[in-house]
mmCIF file of C-alpha atoms in Angstrom:
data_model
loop_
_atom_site.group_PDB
_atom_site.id
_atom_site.type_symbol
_atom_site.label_atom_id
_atom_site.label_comp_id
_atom_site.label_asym_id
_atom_site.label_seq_id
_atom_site.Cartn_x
_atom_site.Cartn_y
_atom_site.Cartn_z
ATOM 1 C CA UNK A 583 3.926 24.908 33.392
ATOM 2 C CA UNK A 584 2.655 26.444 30.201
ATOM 3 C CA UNK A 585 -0.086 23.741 29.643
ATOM 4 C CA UNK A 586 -1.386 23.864 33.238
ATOM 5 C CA UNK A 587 -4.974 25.205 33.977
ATOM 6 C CA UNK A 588 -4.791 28.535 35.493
ATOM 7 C CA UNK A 589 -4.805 28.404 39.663
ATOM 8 C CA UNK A 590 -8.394 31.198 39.398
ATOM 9 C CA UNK A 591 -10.546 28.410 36.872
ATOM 10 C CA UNK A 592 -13.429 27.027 38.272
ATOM 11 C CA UNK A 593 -14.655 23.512 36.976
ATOM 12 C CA UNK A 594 -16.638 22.864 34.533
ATOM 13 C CA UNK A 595 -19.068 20.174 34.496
ATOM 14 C CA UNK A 596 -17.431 18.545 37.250
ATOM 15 C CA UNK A 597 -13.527 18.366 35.982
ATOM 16 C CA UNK A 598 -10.939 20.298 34.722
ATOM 17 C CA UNK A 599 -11.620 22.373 31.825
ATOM 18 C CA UNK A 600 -8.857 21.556 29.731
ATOM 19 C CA UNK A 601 -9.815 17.347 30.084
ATOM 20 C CA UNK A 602 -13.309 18.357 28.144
ATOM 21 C CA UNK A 603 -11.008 17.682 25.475
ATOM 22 C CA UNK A 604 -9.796 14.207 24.575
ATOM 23 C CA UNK A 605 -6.426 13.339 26.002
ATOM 24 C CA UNK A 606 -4.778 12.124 22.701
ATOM 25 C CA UNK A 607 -6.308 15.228 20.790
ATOM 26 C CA UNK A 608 -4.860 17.207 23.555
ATOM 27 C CA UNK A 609 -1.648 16.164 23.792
ATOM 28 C CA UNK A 610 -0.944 16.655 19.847
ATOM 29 C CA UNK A 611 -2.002 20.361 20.328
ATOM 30 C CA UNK A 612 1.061 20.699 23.270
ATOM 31 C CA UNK A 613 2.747 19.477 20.708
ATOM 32 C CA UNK A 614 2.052 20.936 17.865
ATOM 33 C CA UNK A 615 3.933 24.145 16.586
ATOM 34 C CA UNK A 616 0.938 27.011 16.720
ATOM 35 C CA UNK A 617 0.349 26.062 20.008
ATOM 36 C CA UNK A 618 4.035 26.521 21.178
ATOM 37 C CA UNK A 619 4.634 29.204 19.382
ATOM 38 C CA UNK A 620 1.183 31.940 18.724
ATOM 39 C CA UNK A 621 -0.227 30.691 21.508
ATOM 40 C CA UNK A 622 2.222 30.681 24.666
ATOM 41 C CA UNK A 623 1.277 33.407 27.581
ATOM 42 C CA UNK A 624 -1.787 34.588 25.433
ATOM 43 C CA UNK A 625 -4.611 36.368 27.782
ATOM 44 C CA UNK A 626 -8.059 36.928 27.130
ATOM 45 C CA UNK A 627 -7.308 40.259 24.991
ATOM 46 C CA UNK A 628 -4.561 38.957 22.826
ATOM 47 C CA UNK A 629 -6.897 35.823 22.082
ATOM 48 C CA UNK A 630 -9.231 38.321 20.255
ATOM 49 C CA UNK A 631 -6.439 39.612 17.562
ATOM 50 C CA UNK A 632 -5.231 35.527 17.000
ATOM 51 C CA UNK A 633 -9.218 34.743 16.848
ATOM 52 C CA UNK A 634 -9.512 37.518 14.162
ATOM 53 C CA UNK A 635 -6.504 35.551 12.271
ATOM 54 C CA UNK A 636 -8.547 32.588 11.407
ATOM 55 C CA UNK A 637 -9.671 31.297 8.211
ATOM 56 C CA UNK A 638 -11.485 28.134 8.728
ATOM 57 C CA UNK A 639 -12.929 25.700 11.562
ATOM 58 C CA UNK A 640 -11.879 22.333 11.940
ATOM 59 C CA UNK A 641 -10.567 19.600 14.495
ATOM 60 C CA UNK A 642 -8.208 17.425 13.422
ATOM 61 C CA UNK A 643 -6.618 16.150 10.081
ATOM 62 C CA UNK A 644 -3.888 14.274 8.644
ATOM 63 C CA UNK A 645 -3.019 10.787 9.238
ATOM 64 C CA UNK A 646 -0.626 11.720 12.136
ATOM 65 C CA UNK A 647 -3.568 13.961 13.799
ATOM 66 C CA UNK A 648 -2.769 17.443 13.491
ATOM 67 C CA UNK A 649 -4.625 20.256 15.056
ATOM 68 C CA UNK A 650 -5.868 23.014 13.597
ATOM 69 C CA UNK A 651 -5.912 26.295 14.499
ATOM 70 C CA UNK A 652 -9.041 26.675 15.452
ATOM 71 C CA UNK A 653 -9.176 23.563 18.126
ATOM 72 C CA UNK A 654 -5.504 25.068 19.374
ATOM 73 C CA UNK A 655 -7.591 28.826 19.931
ATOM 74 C CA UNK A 656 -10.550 26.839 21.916
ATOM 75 C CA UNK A 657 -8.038 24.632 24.382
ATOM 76 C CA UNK A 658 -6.484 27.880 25.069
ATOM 77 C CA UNK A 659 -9.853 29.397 26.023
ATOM 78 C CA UNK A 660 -10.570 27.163 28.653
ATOM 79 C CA UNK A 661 -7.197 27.371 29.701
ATOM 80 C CA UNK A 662 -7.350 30.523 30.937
ATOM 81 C CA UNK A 663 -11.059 30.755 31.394
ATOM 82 C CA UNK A 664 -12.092 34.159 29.670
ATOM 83 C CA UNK A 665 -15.532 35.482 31.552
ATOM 84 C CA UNK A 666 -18.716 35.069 30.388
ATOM 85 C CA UNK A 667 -19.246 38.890 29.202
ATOM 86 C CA UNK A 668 -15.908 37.869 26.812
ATOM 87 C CA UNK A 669 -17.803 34.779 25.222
ATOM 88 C CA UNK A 670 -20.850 36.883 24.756
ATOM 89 C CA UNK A 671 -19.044 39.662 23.162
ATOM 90 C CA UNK A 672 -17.780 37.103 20.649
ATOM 91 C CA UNK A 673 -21.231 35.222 19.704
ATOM 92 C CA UNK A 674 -22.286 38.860 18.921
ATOM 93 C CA UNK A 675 -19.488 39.610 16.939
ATOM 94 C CA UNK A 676 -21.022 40.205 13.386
ATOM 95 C CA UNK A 677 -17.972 41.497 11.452
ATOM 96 C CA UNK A 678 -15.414 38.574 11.727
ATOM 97 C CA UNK A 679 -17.862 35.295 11.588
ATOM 98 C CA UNK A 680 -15.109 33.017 12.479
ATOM 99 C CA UNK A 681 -14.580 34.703 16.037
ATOM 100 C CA UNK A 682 -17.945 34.006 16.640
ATOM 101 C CA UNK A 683 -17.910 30.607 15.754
ATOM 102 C CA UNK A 684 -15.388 30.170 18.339
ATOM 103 C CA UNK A 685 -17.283 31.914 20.975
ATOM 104 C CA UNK A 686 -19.934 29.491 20.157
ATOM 105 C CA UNK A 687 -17.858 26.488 20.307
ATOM 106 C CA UNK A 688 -16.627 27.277 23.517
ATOM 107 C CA UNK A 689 -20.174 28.475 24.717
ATOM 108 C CA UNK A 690 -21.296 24.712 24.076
ATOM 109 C CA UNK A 691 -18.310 22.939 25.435
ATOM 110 C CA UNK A 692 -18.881 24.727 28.895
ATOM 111 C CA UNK A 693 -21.892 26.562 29.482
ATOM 112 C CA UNK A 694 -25.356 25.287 30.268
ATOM 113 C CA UNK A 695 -28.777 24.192 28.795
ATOM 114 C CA UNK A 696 -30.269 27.186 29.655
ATOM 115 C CA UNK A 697 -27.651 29.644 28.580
ATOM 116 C CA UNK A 698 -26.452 27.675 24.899
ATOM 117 C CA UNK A 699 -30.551 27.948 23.714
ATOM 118 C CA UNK A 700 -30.325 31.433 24.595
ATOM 119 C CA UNK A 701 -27.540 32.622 22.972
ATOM 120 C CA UNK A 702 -26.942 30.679 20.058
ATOM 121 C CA UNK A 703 -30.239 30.277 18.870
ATOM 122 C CA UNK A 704 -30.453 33.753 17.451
ATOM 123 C CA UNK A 705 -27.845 32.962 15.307
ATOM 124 C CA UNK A 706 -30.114 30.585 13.131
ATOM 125 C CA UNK A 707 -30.399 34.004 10.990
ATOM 126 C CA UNK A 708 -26.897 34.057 10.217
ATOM 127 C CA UNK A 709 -26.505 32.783 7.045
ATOM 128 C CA UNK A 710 -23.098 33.514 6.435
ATOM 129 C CA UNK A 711 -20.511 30.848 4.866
ATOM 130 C CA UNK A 712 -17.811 28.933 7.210
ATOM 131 C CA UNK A 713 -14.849 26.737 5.429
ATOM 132 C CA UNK A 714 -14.405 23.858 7.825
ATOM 133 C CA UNK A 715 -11.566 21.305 7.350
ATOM 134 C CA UNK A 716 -12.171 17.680 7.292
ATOM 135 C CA UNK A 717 -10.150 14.755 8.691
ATOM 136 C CA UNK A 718 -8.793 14.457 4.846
ATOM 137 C CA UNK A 719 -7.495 17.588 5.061
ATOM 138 C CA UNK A 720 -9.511 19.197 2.492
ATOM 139 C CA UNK A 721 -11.910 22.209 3.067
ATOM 140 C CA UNK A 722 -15.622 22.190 2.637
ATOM 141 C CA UNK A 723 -18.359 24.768 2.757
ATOM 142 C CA UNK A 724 -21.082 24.936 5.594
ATOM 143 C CA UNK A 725 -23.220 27.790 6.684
ATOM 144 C CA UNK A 726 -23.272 29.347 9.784
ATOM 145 C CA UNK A 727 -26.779 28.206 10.710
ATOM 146 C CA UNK A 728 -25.882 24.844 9.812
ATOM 147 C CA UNK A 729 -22.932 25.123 12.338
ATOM 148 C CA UNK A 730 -25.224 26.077 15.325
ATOM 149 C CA UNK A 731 -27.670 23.344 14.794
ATOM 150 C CA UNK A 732 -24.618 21.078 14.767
ATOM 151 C CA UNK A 733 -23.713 21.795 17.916
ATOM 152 C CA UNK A 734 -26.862 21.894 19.101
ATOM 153 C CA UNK A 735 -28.065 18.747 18.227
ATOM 154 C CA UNK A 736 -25.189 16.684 17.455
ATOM 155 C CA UNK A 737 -22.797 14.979 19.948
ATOM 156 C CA UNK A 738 -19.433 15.351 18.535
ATOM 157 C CA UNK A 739 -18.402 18.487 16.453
ATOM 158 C CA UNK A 740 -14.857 19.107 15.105
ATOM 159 C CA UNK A 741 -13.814 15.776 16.776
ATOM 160 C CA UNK A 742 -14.459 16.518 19.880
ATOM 161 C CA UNK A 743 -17.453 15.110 22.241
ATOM 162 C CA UNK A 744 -19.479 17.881 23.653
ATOM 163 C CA UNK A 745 -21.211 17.680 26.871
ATOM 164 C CA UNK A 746 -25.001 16.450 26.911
ATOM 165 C CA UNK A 747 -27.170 19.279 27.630
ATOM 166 C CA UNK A 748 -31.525 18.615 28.216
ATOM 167 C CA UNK A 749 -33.506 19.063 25.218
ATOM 168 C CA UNK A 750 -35.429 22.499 24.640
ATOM 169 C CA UNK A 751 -38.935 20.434 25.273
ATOM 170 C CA UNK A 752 -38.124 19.784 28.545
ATOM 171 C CA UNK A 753 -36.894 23.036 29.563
ATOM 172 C CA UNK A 754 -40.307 24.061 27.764
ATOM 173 C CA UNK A 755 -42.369 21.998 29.951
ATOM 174 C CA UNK A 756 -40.555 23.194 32.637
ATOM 175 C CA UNK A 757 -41.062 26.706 32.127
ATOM 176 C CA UNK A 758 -37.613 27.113 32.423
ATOM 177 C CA UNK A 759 -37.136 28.496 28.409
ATOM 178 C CA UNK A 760 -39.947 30.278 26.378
ATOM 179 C CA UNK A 761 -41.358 27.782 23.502
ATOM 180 C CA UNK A 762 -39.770 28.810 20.251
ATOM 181 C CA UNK A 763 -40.512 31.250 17.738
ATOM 182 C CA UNK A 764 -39.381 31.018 14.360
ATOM 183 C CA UNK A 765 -38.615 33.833 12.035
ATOM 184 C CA UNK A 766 -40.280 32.233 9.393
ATOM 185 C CA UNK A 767 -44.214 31.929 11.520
ATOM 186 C CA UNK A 768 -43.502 35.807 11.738
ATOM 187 C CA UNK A 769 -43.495 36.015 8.041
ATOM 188 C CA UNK A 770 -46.768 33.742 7.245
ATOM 189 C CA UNK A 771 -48.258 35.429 10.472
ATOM 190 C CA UNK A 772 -48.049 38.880 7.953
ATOM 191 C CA UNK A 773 -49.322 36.641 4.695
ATOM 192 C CA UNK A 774 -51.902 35.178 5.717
ATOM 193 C CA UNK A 775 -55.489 37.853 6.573
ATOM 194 C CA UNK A 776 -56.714 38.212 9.933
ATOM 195 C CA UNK A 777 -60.320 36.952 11.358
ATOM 196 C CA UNK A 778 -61.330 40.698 12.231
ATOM 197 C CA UNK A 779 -60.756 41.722 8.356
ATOM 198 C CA UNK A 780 -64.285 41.853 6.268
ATOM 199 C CA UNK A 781 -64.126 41.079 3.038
ATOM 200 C CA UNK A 782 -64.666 44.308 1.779
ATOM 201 C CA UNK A 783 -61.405 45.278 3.411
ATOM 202 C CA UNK A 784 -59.297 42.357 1.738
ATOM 203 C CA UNK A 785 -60.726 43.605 -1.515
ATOM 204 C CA UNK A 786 -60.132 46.972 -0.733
ATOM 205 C CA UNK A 787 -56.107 45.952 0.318
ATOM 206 C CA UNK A 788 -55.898 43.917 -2.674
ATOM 207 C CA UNK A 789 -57.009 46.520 -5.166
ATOM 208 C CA UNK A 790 -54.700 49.329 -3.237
ATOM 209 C CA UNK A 791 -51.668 46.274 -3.863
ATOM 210 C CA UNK A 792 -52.297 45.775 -7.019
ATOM 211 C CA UNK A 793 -52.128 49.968 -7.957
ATOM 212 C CA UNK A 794 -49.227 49.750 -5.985
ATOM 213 C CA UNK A 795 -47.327 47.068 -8.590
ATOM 214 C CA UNK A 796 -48.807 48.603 -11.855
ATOM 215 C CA UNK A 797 -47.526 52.055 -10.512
ATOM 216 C CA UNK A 798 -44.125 50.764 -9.264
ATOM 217 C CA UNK A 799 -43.304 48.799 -12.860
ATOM 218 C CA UNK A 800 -45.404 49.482 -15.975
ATOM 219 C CA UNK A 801 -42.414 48.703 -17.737
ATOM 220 C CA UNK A 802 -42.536 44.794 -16.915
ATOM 221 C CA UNK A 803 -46.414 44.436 -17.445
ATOM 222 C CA UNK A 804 -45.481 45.409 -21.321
ATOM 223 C CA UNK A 805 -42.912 43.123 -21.720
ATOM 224 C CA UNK A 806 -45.093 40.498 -20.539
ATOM 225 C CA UNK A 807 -47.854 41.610 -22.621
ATOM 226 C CA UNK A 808 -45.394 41.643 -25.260
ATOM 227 C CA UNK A 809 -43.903 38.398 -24.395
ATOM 228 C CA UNK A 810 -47.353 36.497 -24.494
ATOM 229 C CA UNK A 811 -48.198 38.323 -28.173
ATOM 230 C CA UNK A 812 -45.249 36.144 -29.302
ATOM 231 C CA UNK A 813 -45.840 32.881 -27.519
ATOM 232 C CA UNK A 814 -49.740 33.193 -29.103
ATOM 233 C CA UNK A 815 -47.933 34.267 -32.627
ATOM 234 C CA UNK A 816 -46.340 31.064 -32.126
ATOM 235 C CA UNK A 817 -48.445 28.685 -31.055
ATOM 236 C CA UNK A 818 -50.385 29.845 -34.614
ATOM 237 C CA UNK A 819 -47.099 29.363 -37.197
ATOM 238 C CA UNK A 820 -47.175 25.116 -36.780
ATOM 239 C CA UNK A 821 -51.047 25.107 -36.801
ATOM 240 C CA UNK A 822 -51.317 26.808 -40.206
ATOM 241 C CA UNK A 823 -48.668 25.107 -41.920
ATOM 242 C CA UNK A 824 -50.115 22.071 -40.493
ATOM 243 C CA UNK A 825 -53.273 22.536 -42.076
ATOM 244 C CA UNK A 826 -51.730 23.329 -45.463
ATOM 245 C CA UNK A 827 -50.102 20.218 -45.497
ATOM 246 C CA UNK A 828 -52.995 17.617 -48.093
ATOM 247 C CA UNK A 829 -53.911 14.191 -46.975
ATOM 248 C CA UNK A 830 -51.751 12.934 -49.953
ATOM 249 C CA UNK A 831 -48.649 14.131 -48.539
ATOM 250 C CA UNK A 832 -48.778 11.819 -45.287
ATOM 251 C CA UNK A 833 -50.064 9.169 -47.294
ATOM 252 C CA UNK A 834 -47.178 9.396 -49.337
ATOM 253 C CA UNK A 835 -44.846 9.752 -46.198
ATOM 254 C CA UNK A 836 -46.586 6.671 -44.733
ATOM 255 C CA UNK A 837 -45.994 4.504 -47.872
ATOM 256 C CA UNK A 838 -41.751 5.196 -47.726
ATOM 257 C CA UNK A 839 -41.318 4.407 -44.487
ATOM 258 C CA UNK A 840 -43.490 0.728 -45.331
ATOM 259 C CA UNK A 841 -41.015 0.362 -48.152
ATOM 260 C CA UNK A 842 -38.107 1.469 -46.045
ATOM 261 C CA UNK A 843 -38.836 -0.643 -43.360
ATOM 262 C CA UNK A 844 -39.143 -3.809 -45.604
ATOM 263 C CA UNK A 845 -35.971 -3.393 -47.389
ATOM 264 C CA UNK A 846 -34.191 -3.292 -43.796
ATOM 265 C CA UNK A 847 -35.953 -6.292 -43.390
ATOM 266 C CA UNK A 848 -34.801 -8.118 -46.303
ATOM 267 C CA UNK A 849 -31.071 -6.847 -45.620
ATOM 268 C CA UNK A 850 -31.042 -8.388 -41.993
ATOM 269 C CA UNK A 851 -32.376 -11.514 -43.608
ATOM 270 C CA UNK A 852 -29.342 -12.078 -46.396
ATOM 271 C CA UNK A 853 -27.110 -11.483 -43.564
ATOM 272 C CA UNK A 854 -28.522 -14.219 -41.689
ATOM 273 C CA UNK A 855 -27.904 -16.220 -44.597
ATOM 274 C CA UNK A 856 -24.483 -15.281 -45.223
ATOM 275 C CA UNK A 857 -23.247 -15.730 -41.601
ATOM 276 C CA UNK A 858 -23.662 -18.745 -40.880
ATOM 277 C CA UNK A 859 -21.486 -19.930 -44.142
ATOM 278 C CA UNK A 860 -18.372 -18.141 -43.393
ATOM 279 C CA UNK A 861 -18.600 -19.096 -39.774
ATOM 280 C CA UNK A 862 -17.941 -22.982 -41.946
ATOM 281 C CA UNK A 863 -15.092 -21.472 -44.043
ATOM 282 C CA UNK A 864 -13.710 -19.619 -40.854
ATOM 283 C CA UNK A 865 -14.026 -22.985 -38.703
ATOM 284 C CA UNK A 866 -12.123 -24.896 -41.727
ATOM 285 C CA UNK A 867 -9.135 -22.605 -42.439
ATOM 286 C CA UNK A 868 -8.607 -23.304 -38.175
ATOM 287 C CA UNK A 869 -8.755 -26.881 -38.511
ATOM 288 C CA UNK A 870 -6.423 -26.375 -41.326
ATOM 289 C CA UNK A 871 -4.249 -24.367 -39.422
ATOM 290 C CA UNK A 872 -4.304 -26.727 -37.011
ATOM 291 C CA UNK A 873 -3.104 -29.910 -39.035
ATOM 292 C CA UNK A 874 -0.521 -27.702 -40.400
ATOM 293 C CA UNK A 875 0.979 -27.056 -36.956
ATOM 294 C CA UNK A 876 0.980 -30.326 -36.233
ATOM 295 C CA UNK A 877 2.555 -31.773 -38.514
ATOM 296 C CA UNK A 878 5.229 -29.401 -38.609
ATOM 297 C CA UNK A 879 5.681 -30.475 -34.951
ATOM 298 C CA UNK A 880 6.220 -34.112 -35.577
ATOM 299 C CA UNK A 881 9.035 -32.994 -38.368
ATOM 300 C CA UNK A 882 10.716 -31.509 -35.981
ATOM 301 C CA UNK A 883 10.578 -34.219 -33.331
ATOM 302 C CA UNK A 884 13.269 -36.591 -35.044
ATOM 303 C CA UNK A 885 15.301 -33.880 -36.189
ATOM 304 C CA UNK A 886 15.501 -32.891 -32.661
ATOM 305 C CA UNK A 887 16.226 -36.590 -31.598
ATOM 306 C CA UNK A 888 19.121 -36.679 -34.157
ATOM 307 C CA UNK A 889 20.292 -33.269 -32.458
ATOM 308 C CA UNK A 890 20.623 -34.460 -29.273
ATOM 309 C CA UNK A 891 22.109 -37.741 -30.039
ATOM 310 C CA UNK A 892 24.985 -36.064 -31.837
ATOM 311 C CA UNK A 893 25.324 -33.379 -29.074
ATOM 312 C CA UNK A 894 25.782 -36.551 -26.612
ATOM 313 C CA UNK A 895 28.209 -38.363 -28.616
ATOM 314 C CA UNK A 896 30.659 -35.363 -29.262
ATOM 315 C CA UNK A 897 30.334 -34.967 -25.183
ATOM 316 C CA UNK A 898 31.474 -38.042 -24.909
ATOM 317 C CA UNK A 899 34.597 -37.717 -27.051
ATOM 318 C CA UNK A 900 35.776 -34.595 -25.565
ATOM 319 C CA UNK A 901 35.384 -36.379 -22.148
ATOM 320 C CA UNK A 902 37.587 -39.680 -23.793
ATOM 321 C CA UNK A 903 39.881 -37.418 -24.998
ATOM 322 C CA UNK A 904 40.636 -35.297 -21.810
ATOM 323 C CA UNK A 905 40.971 -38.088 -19.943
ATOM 324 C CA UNK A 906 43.592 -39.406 -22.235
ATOM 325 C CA UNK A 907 45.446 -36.183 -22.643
ATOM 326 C CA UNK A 908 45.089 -35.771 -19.040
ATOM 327 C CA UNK A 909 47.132 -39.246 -18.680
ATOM 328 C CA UNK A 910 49.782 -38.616 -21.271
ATOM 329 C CA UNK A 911 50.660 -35.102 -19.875
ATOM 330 C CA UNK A 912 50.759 -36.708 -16.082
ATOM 331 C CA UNK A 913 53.271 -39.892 -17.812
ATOM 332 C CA UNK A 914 55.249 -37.059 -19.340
ATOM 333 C CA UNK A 915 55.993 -35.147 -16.371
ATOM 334 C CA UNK A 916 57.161 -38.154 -14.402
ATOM 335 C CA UNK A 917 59.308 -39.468 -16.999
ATOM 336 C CA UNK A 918 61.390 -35.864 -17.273
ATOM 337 C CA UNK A 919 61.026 -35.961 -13.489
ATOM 338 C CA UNK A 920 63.431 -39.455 -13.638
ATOM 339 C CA UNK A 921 65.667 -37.919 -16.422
ATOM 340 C CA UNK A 922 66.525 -34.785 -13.863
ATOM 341 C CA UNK A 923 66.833 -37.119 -11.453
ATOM 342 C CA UNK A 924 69.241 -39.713 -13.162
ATOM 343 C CA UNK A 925 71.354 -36.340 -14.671
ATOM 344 C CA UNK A 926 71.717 -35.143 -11.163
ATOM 345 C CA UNK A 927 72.892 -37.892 -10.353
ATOM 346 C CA UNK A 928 75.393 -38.520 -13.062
ATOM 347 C CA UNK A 929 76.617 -34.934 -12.242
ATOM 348 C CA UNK A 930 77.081 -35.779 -8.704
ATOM 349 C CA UNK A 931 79.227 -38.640 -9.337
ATOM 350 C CA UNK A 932 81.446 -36.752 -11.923
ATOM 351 C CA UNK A 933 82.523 -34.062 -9.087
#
């Protein structure tokens, strides 16, 4: 009863609200703790204060496929099916930026073409920052803007598929939408000078502009007047003691670094010499080694022989001998078996 659709909901692009989200997504939010517990017999004002609660967006996470809150707020939406002025109230919402990201991702989810380009495409100014929760579990940072073009352009947002909606061109050509104008033309649109302007009027504006920035800071035209004084002061230091420097003195630094470089030469050459002969002594002392090891092994071969010959023959003995004590003890049994016998018998006769 609590997860039904309520009985005044309309449809919503053809089916039931609440199956515009996926069936194994939705049954993990019945059955998920938030949901049974924040947000049983909420209506459409008690949604606002949990909306105001949130602090991130997200879908689903977790190996096991947990909700979050946010995807547990929006089922609950188009449970009970606020009205359209409610939705609209929360895209304009500018203090609490997660409320209206909800709005807007229930805006997309059921409304139309026409009424998601007109509502959420104002909010392309919005530059404020969203954490969002990935399927790892971990949070990330995305921008508000960047959130509206998702669901604008993208099909699936927080894990769940939104509904295809026509593309602004072809409302355009329609005349159904107004073309697009960015904030950003409005801006170059001021920048740039008009046709009707004469020129003496552009170099009137520019000289009245300029006045303008030499009135408004004098004190950051001298510190780059000062600045540049320095960077010219120098650029001059290296060139004079540059030219003091005599011819002699890079001749003379030319003629080490000849010698330098030749007696690196001739060190890297004795190496070369030198490596290759106690590579020989270093193969020898392993061939040594080698021979040594050997040899030690075939000493040890007879001993080991003699070893195991001995161990066998002492086997062999015990063995002999067990059997024989074996016997003896098994004849010595029997014969005081035949002396209780013959004194029982003895003892009978006597009585």
């Amino acid at each position: 009863m609590a997860n039904r659709t309520v009985k005044e909901a309309k449809n919503v692009h053809g089916t039931n609200p609440q199956y515009l989200i996926e069936k194994i997504i939705r049954s993990r939010i019945y059955d998920s703790k938030y949901w049974k517990e924040q947000c049983f017999a909420l209506t459409a004002e008690l949604l606002v204060d949990k909306a105001m609660e949130l602090r991130f967006v997200g879908g689903v996470y977790g190996g096991n496929i947990k909700p979050t809150q946010f995807l547990c707020l929006t089922l609950k939406m188009l449970q009970i099916q606020p009205e359209k002025d409610i939705v609209v109230e929360f895209i304009k919402n500018e203090e609490f930026k997660y409320v209206r990201a909800l709005g807007a991702f229930y805006l997309r989810l059921t409304g139309v073409a026409l009424d998601c380009y007109k509502y959420l495409e104002p909010l392309y100014i919005d530059n404020r920052k969203l954490r969002r929760q990935n399927r790892a579990g971990q949070f990330e940072i995305v921008y508000m803007d960047e959130y509206i073009d998702e669901l604008l352009r993208n099909d699936r947002v927080c894990d769940i598929i939104l509904p295809r909606i026509q593309k602004r061109t072809i409302l355009e050509e329609n005349n159904e939408i107004e073309p697009k104008v960015s904030v950003l033309d409005e801006d170059l649109d001021d920048e740039l000078p008009s046709e009707d302007e004469k020129p003496d009027d552009r170099e009137a504006n520019r000289t009245n502009e300029n006045s303008a920035s030499s009135v408004r800071r004098p004190r950051r035209a001298r510190s780059k007047s000062k600045s540049r004084s320095r960077e010219r002061e120098r650029d001059r230091r290296p060139a004079q003691s540059n030219n003091a420097r005599s011819r002699d003195y890079y001749d003379e630094l030319e003629e080490f670094e000849r010698q330098r470089n030749r007696t690196r030469n001739r060190d890297t050459q004795h190496e070369d010499r030198r490596q290759p002969a106690g590579r020989q002594d270093r193969d020898r002392e392993q061939r040594q080694d080698r021979d040594r090891e050997q040899r030690q092994d075939r000493d040890r071969k007879p001993l080991n022989r003699d070893r195991e010959r001995q161990d066998r023959d002492r086997m062999r003995e015990r063995d002999r001998y067990g059997e024989r004590d074996r016997r003896e003890r098994e004849n010595g049994s029997r014969h005081d078996q035949r002396e209780r016998d013959t004194r029982n018998e003895r003892e009978r006769r006597r009585h």
